[in-house]
C-alpha positions as CSV (number, residue, x, y, z in Angstrom):
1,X,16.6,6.5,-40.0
2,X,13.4,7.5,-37.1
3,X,11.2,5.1,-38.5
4,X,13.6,2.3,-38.6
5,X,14.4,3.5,-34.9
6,X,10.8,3.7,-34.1
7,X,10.3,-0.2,-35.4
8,X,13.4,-1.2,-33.8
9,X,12.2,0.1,-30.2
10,X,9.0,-1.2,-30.5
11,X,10.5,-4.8,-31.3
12,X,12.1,-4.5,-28.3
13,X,9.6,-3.6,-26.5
14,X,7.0,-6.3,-27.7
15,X,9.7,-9.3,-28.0
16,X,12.8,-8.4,-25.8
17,X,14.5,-8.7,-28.6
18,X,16.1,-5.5,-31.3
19,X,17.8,-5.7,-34.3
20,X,21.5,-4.3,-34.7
21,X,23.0,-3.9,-37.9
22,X,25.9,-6.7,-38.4
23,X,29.1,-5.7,-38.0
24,X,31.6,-8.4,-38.1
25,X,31.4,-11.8,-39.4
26,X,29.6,-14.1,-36.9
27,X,28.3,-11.2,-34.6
28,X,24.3,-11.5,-33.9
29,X,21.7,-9.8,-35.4
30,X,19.3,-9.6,-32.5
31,X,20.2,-9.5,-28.9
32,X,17.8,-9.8,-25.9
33,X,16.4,-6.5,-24.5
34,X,18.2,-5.3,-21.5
35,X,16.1,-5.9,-18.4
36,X,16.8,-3.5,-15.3
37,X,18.4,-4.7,-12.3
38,X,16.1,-4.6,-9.4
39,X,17.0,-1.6,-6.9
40,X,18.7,-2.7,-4.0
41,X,17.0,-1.6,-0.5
42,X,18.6,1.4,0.9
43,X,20.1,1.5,4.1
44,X,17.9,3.4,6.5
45,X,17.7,4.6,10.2
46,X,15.5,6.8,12.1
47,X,15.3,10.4,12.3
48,X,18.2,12.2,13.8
49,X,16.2,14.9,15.6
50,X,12.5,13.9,14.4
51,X,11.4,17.9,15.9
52,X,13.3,19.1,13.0
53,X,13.4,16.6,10.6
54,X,9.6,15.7,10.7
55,X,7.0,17.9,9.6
56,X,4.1,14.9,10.1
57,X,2.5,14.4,13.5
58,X,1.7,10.3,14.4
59,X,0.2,9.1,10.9
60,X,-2.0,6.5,10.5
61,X,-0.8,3.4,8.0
62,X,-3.5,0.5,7.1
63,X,-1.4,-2.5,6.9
64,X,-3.4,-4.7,5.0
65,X,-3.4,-7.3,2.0
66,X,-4.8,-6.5,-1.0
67,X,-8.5,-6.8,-1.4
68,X,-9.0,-6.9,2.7
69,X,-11.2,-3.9,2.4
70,X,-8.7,-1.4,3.0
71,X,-10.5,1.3,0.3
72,X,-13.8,0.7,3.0
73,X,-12.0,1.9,5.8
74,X,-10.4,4.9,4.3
75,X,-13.3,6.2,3.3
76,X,-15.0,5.9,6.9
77,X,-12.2,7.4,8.3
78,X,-12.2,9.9,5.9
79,X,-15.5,11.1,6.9
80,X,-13.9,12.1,10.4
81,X,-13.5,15.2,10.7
82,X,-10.2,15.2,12.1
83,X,-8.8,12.4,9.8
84,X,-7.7,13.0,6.0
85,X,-7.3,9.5,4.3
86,X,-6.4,9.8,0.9
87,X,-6.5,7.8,-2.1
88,X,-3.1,5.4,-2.3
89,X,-0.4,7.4,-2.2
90,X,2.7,5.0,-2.8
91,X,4.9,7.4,-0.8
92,X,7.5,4.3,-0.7
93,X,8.0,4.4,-4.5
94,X,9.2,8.0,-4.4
95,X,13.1,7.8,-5.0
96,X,16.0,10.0,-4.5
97,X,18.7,10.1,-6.5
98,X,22.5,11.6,-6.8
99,X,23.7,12.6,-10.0
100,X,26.8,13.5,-9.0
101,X,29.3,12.4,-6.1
102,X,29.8,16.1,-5.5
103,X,25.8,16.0,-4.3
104,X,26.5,12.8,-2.2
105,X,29.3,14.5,-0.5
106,X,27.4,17.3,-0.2
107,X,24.5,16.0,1.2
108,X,26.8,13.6,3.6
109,X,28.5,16.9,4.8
110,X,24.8,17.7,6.2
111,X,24.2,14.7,8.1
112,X,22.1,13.1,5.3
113,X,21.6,9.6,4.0
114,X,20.1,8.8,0.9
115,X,17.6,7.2,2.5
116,X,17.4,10.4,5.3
117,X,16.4,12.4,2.3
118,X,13.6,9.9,1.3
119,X,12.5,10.1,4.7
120,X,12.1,13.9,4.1
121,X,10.5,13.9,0.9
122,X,7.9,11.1,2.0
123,X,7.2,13.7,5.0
124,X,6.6,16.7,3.0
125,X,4.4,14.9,0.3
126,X,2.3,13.4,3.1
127,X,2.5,17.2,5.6
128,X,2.0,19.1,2.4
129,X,-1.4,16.4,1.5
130,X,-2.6,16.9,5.3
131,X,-2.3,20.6,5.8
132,X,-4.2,21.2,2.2
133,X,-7.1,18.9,3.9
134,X,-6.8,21.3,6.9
135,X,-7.5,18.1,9.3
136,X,-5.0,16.9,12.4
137,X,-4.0,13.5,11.0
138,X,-3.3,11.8,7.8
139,X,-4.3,8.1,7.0
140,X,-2.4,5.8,4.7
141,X,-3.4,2.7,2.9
142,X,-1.5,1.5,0.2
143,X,-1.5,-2.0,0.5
144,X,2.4,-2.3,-0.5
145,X,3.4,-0.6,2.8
146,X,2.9,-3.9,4.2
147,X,6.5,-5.0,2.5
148,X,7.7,-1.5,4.1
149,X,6.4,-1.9,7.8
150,X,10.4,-1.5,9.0
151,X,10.9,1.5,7.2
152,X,7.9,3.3,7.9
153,X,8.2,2.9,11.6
154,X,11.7,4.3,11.0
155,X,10.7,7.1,9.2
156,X,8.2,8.1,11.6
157,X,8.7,7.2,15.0
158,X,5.4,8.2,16.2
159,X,3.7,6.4,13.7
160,X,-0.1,4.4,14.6
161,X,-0.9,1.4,12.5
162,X,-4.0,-0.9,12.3
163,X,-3.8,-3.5,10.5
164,X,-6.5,-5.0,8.8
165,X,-7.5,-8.6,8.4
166,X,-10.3,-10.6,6.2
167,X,-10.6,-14.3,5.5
168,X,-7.4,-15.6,3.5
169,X,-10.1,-17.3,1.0
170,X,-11.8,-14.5,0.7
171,X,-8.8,-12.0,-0.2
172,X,-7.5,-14.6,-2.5
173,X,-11.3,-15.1,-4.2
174,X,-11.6,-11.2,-4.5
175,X,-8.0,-10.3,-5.9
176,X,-8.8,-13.0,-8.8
177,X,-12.2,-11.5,-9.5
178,X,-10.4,-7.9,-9.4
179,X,-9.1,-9.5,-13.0
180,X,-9.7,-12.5,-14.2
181,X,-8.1,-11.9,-17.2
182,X,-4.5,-11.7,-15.4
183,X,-4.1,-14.2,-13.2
184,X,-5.8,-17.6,-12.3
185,X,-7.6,-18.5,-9.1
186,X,-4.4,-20.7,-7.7
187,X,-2.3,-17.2,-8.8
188,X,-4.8,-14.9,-7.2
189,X,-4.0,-17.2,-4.3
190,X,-0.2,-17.4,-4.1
191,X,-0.1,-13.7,-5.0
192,X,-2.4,-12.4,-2.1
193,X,-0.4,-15.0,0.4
194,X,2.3,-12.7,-0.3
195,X,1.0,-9.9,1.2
196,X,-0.6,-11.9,4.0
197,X,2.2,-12.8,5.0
198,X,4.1,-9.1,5.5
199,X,0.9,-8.1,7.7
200,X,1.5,-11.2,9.7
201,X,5.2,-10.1,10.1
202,X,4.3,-6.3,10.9
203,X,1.7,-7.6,13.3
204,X,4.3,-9.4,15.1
205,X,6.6,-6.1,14.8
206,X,4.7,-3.6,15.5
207,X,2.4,-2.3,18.1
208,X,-1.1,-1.6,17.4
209,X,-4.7,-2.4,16.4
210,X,-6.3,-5.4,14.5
211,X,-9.4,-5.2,12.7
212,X,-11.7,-8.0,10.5
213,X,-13.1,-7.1,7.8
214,X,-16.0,-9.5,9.0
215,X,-16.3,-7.4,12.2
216,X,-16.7,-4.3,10.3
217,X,-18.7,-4.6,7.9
218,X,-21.4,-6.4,10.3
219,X,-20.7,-4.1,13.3
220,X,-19.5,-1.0,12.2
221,X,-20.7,1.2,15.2
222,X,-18.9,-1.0,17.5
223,X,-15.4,-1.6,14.9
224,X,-15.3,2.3,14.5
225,X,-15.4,3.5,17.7
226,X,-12.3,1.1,19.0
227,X,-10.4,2.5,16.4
228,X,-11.4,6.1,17.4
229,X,-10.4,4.9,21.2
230,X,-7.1,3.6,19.6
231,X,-6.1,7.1,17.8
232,X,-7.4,8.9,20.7
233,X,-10.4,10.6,18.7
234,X,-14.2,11.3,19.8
235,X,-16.3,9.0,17.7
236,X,-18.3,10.4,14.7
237,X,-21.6,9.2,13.2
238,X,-20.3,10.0,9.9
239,X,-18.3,6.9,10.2
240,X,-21.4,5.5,9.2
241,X,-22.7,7.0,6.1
242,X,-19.1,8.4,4.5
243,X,-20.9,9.3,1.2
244,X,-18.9,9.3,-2.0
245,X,-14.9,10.3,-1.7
246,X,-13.6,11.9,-4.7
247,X,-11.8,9.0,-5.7
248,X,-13.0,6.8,-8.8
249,X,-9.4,6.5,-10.1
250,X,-8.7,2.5,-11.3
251,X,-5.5,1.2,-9.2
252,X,-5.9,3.6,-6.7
253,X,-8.3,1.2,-4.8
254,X,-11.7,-0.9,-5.0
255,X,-14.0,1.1,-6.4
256,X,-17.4,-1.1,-6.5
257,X,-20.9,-0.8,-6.1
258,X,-20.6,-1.4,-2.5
259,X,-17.8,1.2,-1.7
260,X,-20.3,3.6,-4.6
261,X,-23.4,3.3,-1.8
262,X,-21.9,5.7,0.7
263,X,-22.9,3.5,3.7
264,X,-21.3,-0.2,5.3
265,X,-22.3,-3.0,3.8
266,X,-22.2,-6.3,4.8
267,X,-19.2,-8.7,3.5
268,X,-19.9,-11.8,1.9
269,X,-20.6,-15.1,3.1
270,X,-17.5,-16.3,4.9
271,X,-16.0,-19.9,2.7
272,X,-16.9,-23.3,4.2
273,X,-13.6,-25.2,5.3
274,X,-13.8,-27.8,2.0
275,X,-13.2,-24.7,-0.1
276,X,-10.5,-23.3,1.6
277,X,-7.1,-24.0,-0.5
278,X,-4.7,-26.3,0.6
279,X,-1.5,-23.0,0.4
280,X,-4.3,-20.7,2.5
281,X,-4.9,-23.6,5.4
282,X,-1.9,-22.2,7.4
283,X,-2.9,-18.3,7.1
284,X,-6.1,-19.0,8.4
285,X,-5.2,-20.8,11.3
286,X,-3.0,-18.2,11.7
287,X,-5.3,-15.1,11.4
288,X,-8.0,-17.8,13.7
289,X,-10.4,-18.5,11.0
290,X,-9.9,-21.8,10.7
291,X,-9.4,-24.0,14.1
């Protein structure tokens, strides 16, 4: 019957657990919810003719942790007039799949990879995004891209990242008071570690620019025109005073009263070494906040 089909589902949802009707003697009446596999990483390469296959001219990625004011940064560089930065796009998440081996045979007869066609998708998605701005260059955030610095350089060999640094305290302190409710300071900690870590790895990778979040927000003049110099851009005072981005969407970025005011503000108060934790000591040496 639906409604016993309806209940059944939403056991399973709620408990992991659904109820099957017995069949023989012995069998067991509930069974733990299936849990999906996690995706295996696709083998990937870089484009085989990147005139054709790219549509995307040198993009900008952020690499930065999680609450390293990444959302701050976009939105100056948004105000450029040659630079579209976007809300988190996620391009990363966007999956392609073959239905049939007829279509994987197909596709191979072309050349293609499943991860080529990826590659292509994430390009046109990002293109289409940049030509509706009508600017020359598109700017991408989303934290998570930090876990994807290999592939993204890949995908587009041109590519320009800056990657974005605050104090490891600081980051851990913000991501727990992002929500309280679902994780716990020492989580908030081991969690944004995480991510500190895969910048630290792309820094080492990668060519590029490093900016503090310190430096910034209490010299923004100064911060903003070494990353125009880096991207090869004239400088604009609208750097300055980027007024109010139409992006208020929860998840897709910090969204506070700071961010709200249209201009830089300063950061807070950088932590004293006694209230550094222990599992952050070795980040901030690291990053050269903490001697």
């Amino acid at each position: 019957m639906k409604w016993q089909r309806t209940i059944n589902g939403a056991l399973a949802r709620y408990t992991g657990f659904q109820v099957n009707r017995v069949g023989k003697a012995g069998q067991a009446a509930a069974t733990p919810a299936k849990v999906p596999a996690k995706r295996p990483e696709t083998p990937f390469r870089p484009p085989a003719d990147p005139e054709t296959d790219r549509l995307l001219r040198a993009p900008v990625f952020i690499i930065s942790p999680v609450r390293s004011g990444s959302t701050l940064l976009r939105a100056m560089l948004n105000a450029h007039p040659d630079l579209h930065a976007p809300h988190e796009l996620h391009v990363r998440r966007l999956r392609v799949e073959f239905d049939t081996s007829l279509a994987e045979r197909a596709m191979s007869a072309l050349g293609h990879t499943k991860a080529d066609l990826e590659h292509l998708l994430w390009d046109r998605v990002l293109h289409r995004e940049l030509v509706r701005s009508g600017k020359r260059f598109i700017v991408e955030k989303t934290p998570a891209n930090a876990f994807a610095y290999e592939r993204l350089s890949a995908c587009w060999p041109d590519a320009r990242f800056v990657f974005l640094l605050r104090h490891p305290a600081s980051i851990a302190t913000s991501w727990h008071e992002a929500s309280p409710d679902k994780r716990t300071p020492e989580e908030a900690a081991a969690d944004a570690l995480r991510y500190m870590k895969a910048v630290q790895r792309a820094r080492t990778a990668l060519p590029g620019l490093t900016v503090r979040y310190e430096e910034l927000t209490a010299e923004p003049e100064r911060i903003s025109r070494g990353i125009c110099d880096f991207l090869g851009l004239p400088w604009a005072p609208e750097l300055l005073s980027y007024g109010r981005p139409e992006v208020v969407t929860k998840g897709l970025g910090d969204w506070k009263d700071k961010i709200q005011s249209g201009t830089v503000q300063r950061g807070r108060e950088l932590p004293r070494a006694e209230e550094i934790p222990d599992g952050l000591k070795a980040m901030c040496r690291t990053w050269e906040y903490l001697s």
